[in-house]
Tab-separated table of C-alpha atoms in Angstrom:
chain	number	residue	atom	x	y	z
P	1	UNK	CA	4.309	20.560	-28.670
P	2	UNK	CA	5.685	18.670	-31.606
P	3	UNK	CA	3.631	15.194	-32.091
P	4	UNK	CA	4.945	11.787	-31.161
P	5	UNK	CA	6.040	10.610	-34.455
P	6	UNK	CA	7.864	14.296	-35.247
P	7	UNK	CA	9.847	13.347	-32.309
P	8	UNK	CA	11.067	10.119	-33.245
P	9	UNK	CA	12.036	11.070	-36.800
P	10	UNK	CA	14.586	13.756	-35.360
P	11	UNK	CA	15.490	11.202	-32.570
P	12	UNK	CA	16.348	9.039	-35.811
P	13	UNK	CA	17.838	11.605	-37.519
P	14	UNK	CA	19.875	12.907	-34.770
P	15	UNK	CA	21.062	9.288	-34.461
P	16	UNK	CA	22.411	8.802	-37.934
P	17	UNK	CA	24.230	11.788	-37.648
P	18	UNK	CA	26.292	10.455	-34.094
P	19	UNK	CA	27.296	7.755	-36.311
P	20	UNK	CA	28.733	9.410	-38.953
P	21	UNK	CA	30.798	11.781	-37.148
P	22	UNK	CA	31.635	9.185	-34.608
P	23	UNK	CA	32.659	6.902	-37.667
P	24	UNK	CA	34.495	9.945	-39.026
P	25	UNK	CA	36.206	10.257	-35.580
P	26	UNK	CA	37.772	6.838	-35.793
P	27	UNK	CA	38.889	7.662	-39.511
P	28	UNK	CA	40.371	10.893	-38.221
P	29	UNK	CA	42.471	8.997	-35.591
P	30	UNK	CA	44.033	6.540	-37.679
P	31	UNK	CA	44.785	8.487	-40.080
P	32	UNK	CA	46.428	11.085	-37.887
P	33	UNK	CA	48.412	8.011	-36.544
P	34	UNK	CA	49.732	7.153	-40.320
P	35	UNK	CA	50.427	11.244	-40.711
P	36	UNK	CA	52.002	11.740	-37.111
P	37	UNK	CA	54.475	8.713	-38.078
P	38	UNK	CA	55.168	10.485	-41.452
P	39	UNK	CA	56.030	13.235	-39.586
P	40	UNK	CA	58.329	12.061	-37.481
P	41	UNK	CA	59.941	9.773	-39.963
P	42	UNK	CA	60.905	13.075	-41.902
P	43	UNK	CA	62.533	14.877	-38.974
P	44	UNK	CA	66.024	13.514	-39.521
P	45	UNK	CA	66.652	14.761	-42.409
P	46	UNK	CA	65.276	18.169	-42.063
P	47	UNK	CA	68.203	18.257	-38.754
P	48	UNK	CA	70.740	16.872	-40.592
P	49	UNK	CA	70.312	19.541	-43.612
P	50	UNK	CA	69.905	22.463	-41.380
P	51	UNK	CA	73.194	21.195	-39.759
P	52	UNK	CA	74.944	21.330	-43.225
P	53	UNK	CA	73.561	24.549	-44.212
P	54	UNK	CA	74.777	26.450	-41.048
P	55	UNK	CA	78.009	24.919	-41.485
P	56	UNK	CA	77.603	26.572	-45.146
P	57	UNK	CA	75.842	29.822	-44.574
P	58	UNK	CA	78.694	30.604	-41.998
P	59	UNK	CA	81.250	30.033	-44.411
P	60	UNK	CA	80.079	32.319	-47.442
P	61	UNK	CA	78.671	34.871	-44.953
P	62	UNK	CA	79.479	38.090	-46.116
P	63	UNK	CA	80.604	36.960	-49.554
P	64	UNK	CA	78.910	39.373	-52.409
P	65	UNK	CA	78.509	36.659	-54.388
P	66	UNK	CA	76.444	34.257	-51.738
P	67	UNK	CA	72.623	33.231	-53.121
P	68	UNK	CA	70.016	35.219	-53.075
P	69	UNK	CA	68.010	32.467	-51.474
P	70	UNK	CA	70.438	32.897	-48.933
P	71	UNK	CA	70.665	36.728	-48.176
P	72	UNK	CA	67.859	37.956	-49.906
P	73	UNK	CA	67.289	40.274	-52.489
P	74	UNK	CA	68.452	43.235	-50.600
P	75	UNK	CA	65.360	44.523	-50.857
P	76	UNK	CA	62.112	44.277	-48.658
P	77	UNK	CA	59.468	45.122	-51.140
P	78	UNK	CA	57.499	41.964	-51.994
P	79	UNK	CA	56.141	39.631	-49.527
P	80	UNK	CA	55.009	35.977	-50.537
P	81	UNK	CA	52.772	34.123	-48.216
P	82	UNK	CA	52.651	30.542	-48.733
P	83	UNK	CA	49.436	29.645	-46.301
P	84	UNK	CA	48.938	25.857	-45.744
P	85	UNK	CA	45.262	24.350	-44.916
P	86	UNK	CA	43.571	21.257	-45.106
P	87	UNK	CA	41.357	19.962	-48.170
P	88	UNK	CA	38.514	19.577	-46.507
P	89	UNK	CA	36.359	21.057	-43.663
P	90	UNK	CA	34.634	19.477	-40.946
P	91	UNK	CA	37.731	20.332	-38.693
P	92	UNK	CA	36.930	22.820	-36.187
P	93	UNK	CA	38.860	26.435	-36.538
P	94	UNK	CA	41.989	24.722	-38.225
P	95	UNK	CA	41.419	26.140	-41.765
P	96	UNK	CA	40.382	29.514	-40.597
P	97	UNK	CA	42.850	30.233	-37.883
P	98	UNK	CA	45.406	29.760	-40.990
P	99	UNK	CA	42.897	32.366	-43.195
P	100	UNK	CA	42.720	34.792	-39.839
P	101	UNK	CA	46.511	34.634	-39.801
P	102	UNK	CA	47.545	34.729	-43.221
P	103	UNK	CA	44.812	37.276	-43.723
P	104	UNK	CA	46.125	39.477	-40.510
P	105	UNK	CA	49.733	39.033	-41.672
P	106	UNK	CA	49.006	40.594	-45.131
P	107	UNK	CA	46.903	43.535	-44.142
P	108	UNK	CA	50.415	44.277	-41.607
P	109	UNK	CA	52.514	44.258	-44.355
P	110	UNK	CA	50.294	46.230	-46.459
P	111	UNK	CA	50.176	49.046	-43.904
P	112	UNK	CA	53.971	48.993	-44.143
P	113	UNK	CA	53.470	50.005	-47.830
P	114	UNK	CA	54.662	46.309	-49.029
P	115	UNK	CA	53.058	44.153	-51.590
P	116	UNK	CA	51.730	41.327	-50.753
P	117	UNK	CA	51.069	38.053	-53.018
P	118	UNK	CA	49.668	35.104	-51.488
P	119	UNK	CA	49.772	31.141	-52.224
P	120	UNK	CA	47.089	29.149	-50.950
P	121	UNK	CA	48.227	25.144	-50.538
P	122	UNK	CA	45.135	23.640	-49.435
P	123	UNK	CA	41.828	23.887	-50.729
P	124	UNK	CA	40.069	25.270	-47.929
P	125	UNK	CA	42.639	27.666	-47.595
P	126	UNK	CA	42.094	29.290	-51.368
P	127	UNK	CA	38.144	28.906	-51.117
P	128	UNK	CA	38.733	31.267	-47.497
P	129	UNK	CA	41.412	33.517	-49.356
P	130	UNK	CA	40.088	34.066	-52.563
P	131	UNK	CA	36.864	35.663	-51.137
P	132	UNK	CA	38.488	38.169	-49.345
P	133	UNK	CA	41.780	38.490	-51.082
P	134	UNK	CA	41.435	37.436	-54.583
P	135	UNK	CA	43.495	40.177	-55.471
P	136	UNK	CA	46.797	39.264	-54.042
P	137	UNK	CA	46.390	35.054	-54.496
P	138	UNK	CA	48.825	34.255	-57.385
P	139	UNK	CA	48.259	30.433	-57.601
P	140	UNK	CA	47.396	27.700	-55.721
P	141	UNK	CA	47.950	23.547	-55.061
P	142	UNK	CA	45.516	21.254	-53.671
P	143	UNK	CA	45.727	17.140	-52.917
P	144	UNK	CA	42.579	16.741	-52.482
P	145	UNK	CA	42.177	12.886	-52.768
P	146	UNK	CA	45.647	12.164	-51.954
P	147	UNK	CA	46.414	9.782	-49.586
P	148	UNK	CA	49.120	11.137	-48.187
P	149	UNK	CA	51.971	13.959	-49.052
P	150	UNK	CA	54.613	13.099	-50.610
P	151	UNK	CA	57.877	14.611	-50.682
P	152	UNK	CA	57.796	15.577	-54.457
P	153	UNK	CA	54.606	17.639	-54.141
P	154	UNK	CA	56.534	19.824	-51.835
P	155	UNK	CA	59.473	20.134	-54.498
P	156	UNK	CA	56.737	21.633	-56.936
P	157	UNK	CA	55.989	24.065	-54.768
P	158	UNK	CA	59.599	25.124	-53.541
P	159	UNK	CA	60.239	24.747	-57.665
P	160	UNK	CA	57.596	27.763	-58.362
P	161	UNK	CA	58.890	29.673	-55.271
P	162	UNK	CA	62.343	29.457	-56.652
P	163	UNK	CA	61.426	30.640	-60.233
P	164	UNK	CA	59.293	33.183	-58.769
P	165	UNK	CA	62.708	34.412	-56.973
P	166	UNK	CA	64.530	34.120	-59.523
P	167	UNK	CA	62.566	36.409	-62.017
P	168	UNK	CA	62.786	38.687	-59.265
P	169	UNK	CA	58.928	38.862	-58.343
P	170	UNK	CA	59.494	38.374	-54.708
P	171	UNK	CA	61.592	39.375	-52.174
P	172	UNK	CA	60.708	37.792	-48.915
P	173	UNK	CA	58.647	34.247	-48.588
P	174	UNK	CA	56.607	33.365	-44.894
P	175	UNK	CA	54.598	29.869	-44.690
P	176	UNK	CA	51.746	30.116	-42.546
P	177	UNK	CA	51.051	26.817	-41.109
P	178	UNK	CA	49.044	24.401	-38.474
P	179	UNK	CA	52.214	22.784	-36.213
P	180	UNK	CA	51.066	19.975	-34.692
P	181	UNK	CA	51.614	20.402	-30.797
P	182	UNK	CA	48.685	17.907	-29.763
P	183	UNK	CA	45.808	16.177	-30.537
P	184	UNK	CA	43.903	19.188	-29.196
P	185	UNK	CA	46.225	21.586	-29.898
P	186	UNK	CA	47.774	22.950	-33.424
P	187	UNK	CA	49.902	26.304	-33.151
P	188	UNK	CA	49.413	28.226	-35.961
P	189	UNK	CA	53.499	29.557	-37.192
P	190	UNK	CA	54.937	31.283	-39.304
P	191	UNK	CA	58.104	30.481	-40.683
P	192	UNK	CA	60.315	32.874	-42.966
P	193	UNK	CA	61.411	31.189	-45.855
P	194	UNK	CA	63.688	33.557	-47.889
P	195	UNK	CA	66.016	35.037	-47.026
P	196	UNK	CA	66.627	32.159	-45.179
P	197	UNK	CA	67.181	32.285	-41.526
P	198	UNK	CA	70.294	31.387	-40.157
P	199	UNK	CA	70.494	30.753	-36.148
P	200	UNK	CA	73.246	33.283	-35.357
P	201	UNK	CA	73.790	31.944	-32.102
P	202	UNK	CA	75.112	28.313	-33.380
P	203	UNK	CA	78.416	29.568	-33.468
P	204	UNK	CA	79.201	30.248	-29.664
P	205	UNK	CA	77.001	27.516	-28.431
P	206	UNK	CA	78.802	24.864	-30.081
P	207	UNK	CA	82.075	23.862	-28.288
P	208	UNK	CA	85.323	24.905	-30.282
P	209	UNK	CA	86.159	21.003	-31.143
P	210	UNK	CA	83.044	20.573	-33.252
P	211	UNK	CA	83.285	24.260	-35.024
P	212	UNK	CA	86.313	22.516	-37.131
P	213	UNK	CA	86.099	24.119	-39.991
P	214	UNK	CA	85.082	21.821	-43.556
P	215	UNK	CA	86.161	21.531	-46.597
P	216	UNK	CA	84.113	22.005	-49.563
P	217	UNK	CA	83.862	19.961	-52.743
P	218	UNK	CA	82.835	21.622	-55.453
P	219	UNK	CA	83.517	25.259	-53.485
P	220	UNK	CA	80.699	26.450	-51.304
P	221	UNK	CA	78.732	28.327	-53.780
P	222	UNK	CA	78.015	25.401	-55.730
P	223	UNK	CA	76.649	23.000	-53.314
P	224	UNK	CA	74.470	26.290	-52.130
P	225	UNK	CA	72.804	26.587	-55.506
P	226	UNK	CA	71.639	23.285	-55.130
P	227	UNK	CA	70.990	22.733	-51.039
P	228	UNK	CA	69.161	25.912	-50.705
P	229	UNK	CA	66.201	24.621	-53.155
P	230	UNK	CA	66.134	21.253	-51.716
P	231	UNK	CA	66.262	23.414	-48.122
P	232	UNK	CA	63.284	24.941	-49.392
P	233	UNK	CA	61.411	21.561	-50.680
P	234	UNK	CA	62.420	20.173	-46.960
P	235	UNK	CA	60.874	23.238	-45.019
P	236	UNK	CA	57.808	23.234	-47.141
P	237	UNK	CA	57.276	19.214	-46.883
P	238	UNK	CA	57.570	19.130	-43.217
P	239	UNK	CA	55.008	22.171	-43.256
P	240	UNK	CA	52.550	20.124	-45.354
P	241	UNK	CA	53.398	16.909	-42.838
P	242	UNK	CA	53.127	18.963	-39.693
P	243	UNK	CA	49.809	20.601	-40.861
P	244	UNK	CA	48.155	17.368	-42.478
P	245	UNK	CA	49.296	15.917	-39.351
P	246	UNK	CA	47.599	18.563	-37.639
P	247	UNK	CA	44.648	18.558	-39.612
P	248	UNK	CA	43.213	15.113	-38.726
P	249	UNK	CA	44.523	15.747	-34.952
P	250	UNK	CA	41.536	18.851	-35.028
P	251	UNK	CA	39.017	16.907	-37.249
P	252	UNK	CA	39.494	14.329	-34.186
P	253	UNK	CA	38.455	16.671	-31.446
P	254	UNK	CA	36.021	18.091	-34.264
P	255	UNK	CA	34.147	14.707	-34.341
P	256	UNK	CA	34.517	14.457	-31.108
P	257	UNK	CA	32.769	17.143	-29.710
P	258	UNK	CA	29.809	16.461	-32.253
P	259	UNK	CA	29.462	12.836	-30.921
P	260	UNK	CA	28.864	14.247	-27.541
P	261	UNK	CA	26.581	16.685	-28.341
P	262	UNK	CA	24.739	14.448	-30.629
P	263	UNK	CA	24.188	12.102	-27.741
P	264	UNK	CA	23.333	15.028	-25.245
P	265	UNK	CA	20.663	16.092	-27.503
P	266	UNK	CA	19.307	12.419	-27.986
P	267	UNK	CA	18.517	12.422	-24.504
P	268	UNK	CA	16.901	15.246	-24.848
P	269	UNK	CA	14.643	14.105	-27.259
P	270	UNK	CA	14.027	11.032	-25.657
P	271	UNK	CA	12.997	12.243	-22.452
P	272	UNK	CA	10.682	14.576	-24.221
P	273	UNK	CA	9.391	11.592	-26.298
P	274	UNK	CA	8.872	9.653	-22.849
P	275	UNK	CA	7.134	12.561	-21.203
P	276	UNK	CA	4.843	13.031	-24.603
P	277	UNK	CA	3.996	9.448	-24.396
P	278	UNK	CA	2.993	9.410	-21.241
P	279	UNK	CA	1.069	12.271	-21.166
P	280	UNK	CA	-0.992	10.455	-24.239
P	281	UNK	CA	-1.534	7.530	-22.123
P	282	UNK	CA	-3.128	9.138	-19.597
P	283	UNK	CA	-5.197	11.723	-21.257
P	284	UNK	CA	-6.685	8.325	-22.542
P	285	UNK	CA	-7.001	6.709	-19.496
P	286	UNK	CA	-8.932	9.684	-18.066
P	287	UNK	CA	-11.304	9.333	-21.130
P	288	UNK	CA	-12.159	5.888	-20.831
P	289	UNK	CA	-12.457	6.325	-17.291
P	290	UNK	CA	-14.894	9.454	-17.938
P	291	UNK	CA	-16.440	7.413	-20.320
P	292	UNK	CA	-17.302	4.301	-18.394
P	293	UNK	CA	-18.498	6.337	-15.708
P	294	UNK	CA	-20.808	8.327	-17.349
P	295	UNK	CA	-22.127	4.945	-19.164
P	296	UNK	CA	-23.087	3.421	-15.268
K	1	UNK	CA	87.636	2.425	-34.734
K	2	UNK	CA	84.311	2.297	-37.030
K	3	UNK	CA	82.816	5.530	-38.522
K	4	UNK	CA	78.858	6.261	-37.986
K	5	UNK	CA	77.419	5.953	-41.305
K	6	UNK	CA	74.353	7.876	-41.655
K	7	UNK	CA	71.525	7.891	-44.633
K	8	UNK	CA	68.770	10.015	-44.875
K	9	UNK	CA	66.361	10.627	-47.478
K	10	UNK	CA	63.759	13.479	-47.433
K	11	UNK	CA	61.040	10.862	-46.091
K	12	UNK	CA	62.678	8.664	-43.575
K	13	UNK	CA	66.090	7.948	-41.836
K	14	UNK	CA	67.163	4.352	-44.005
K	15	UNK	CA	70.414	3.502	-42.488
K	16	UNK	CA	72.217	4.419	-39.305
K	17	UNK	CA	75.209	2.362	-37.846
K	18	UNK	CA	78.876	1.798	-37.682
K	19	UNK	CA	80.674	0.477	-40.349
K	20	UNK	CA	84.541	0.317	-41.300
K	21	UNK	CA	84.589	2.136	-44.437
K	22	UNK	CA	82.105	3.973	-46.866
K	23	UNK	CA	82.920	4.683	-50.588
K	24	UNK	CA	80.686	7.391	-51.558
K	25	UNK	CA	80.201	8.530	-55.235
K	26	UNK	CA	80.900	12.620	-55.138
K	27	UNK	CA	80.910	15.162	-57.490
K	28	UNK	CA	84.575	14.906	-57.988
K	29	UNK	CA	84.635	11.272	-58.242
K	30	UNK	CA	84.194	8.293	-55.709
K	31	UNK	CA	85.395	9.298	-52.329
K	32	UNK	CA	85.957	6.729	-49.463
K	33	UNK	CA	85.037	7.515	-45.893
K	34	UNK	CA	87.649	5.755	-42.625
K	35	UNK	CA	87.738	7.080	-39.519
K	36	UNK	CA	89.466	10.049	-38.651
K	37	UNK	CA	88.963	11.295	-42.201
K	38	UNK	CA	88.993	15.207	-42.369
K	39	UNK	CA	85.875	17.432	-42.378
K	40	UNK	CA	84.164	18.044	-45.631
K	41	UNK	CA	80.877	18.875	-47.008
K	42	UNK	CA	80.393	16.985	-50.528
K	43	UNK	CA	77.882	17.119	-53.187
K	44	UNK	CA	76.863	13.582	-54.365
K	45	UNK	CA	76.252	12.654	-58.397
K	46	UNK	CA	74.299	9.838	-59.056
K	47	UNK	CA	76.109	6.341	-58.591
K	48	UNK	CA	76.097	3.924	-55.691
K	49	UNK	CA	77.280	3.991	-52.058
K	50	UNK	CA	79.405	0.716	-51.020
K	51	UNK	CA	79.523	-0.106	-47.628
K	52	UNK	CA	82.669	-2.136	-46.179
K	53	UNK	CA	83.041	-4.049	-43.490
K	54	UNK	CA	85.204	-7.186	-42.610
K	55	UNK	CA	87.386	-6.258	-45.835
K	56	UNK	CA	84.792	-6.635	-48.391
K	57	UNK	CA	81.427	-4.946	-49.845
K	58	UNK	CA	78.677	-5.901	-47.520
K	59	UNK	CA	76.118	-3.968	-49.461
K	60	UNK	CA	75.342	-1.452	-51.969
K	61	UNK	CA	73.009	1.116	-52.179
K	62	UNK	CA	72.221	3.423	-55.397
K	63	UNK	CA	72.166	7.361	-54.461
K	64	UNK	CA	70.666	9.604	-57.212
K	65	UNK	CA	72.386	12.786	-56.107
K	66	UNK	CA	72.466	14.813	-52.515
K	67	UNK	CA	74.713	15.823	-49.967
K	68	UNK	CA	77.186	14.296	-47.279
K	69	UNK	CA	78.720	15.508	-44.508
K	70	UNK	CA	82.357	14.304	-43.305
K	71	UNK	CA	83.374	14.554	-40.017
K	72	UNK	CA	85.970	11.986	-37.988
K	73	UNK	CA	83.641	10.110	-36.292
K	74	UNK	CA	80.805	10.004	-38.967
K	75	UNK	CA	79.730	10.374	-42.374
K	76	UNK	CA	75.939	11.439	-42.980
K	77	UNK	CA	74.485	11.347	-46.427
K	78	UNK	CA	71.702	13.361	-47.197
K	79	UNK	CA	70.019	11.152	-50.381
K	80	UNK	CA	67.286	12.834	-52.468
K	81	UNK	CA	66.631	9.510	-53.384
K	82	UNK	CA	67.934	6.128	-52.599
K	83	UNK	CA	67.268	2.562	-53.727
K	84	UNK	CA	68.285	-0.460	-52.990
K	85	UNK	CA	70.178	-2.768	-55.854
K	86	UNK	CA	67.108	-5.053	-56.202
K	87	UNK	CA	64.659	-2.121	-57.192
K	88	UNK	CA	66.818	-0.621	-60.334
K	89	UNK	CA	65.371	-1.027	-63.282
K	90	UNK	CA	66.482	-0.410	-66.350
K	91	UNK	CA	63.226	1.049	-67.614
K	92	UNK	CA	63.343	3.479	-65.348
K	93	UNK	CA	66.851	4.410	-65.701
K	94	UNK	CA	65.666	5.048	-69.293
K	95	UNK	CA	62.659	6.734	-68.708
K	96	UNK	CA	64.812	9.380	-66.650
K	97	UNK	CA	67.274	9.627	-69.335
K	98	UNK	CA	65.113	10.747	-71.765
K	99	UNK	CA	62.953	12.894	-69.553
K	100	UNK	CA	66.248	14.937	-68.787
K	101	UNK	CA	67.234	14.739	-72.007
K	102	UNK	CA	64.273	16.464	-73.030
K	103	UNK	CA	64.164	19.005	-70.257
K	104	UNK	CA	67.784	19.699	-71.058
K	105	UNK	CA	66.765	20.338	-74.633
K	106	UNK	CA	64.205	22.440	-74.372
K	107	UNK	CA	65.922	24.545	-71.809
K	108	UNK	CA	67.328	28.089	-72.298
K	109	UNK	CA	70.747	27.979	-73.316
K	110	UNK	CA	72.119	30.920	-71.525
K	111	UNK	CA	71.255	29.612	-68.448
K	112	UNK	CA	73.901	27.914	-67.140
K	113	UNK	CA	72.573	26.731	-63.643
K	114	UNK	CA	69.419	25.219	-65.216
K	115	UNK	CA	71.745	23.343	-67.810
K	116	UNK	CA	73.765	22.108	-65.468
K	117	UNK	CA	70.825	20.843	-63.509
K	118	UNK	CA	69.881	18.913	-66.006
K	119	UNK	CA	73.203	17.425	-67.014
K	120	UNK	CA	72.820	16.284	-63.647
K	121	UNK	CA	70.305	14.363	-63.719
K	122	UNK	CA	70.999	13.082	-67.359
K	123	UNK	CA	74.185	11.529	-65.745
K	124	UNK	CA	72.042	9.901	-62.565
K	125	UNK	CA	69.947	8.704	-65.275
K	126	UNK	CA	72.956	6.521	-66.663
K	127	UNK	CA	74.721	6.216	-63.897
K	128	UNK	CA	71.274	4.278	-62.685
K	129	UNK	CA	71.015	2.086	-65.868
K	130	UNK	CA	74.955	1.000	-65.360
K	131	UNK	CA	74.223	0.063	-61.977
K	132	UNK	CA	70.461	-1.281	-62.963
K	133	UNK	CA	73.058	-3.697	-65.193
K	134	UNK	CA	75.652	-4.783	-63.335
K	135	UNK	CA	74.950	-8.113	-61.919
């Protein structure tokens, strides 16, 4: 039976620690506000470029000149995973779902007989990959202490991607993500990069009045050299918005959950503290009752 | 019969509504957008979008290079950056210049795509500080 006082230090203890993760809980929520609006505010773009590039891809398909960002290298040989995560921790399973799956993903491909390289964006996610599969991790970012992403941090990435492509050291990219679906909920996706996929289907769906075919200025090729980079940048930046936005969505539910619990187990403690109390009284009581009656 | 002028830059959607004519500064040289005008996809150089309406420039935005798509009813340009007149700066402008400049100097000469790249940008660079200028 732990002593009155022991009981009220961890009662005080316990209590410090429900405000700081219900404190943290409030940061996590505006914050995911700020990130959710970022989110969204990048969304038109990313529709109005994939619109372009269909428009594109259709018209130099099956040109033997067309990009290699485009078609690929022809061969399937070297995989690049590009696994997002959060900076920090304190978040649930959001940073190791994306080390399960980038981790599952690579051990696949490696029973294929492929090699596998891995970049780790994120922190967390090259602390989780580098103890297990130092080997294949090539490089990694991190904003820790960033306030929030910004557009030109994913053009670095797409920029080292590209120059990795181009000195033919990969053959396929995938970015393992967080997408946020709720505040409870993040889907962990994977998205192939290069070659880069083209919905096939657009074509019939699209009514034969808006198929009208464009004209090109420079030619085709041209504009491809340059959209399929900044294609890249776009995919990669609304990976790092979805997934930051996803990030303080499970560090909400995180906190959550330990505010509750932290409050379940201070009435735990407290009822114990009553009952140890009490029990104190009366042993007393009973001795100074003893007492006087052994005194008459 | 306006045409739906759209501008989007990688972080946010700045501009979307009708106006009666665009002039928008492609690779090939300054292009003007009416309705009805025929489909095209255009790259952008550096220079600045004017927007008509009522017969005369209501307002003018500076572009440093991106896409656009043309089609009759609407013309949607895909900015990688855009700025409004008031935040040019000429210090900038010149800060760009010579940070291309640089980059375009120390790259490899036999490759052509990175060169070009960077003549690129060496040319939104100046064509920032003219319109950083002009009153």
């Amino acid at each position: 039976m732990p002593s009155l006082k022991d009981l009220r230090t961890r009662i005080n203890s316990v209590k410090s620690t429900q405000k700081i993760t219900s404190a943290m809980k409030m940061v996590a929520a505006s914050k995911l506000r700020r990130a959710q609006s970022q989110a969204e505010a990048a969304r038109p773009y990313a529709e109005r470029m994939e619109r372009v590039l269909v428009a594109l891809a259709q018209s130099v398909r099956g040109s033997p000149t067309a990009p290699r960002m485009l078609v690929g290298t022809g061969a399937d040989r070297v995989h690049l995973i590009v696994a997002v995560t959060g900076d920090r921790g304190l978040a649930g399973a959001f940073n190791s779902s994306i080390g399960r799956a980038a981790r599952n993903l690579a051990r696949r491909l490696e029973a294929e007989g492929k090699t596998v390289k891995i970049f780790a964006v994120g922190r967390k996610g090259r602390d989780l990959l580098r103890r297990e599969m130092a080997e294949a991790l090539i490089g990694d970012v991190s904003y820790a202490g960033k306030k929030r992403v910004e557009f030109s941090d994913a053009e670095e990435i797409a920029q080292r991607i590209t120059a990795m492509l181009a000195a033919g050291e990969i053959d396929v990219a995938t970015l393992v993500y967080n997408r946020f679906h709720s505040v409870i909920s993040q889907i962990v996706t994977e998205t192939q990069l290069i070659p880069v996929p083209v919905p096939e289907g657009a074509e019939q769906a699209e009514p034969p009045a808006s198929r009208a075919m464009y004209e090109f200025e420079p030619d085709e090729e041209t504009i491809l050299a340059r959209l399929l980079p900044q294609n890249l940048a776009i995919q990669i930046y609304r990976a790092l918005l979805e997934s930051s936005a996803g990030f303080y969505g499970a560090q909400m539910t995180a906190m959550d959950n330990a505010t509750r619990n932290a409050g379940d187990m201070i009435k735990r403690l407290t009822l114990n503290y009553n009952r140890a109390r009490q029990a104190n009284i009366t042993k007393e009581l009973i001795e100074i009752i003893s007492g006087a009656e052994a005194a008459v | 019969m306006p045409v739906g002028l759209e501008i989007v830059s990688p972080e946010k959607l700045l501009l979307s509504r009708p106006v009666d004519m665009v002039v928008i500064p492609a690779s090939e040289g300054d292009l003007g957008v009416l309705p009805g005008h025929s489909p095209m996809i255009v790259m952008l150089r550096g220079g600045t979008i004017r927007i008509h309406e009522g017969g005369q420039v209501t307002s003018t935005l500076f572009v440093s290079g991106g896409f656009a798509e043309i089609t009759p009813e609407r013309c949607t340009v895909l900015a990688s950056e855009v700025l409004p007149p008031a935040e040019l700066s000429r210090a900038e402008a010149d800060r760009r210049l010579a940070e291309a400049e640089a980059a375009y100097a120390a790259a490899d000469k036999m490759d052509v795509a990175a060169l070009e790249a960077e003549m690129d940008r060496m040319q939104s660079a100046r064509a920032m500080r003219e319109a950083a200028e002009a009153p």
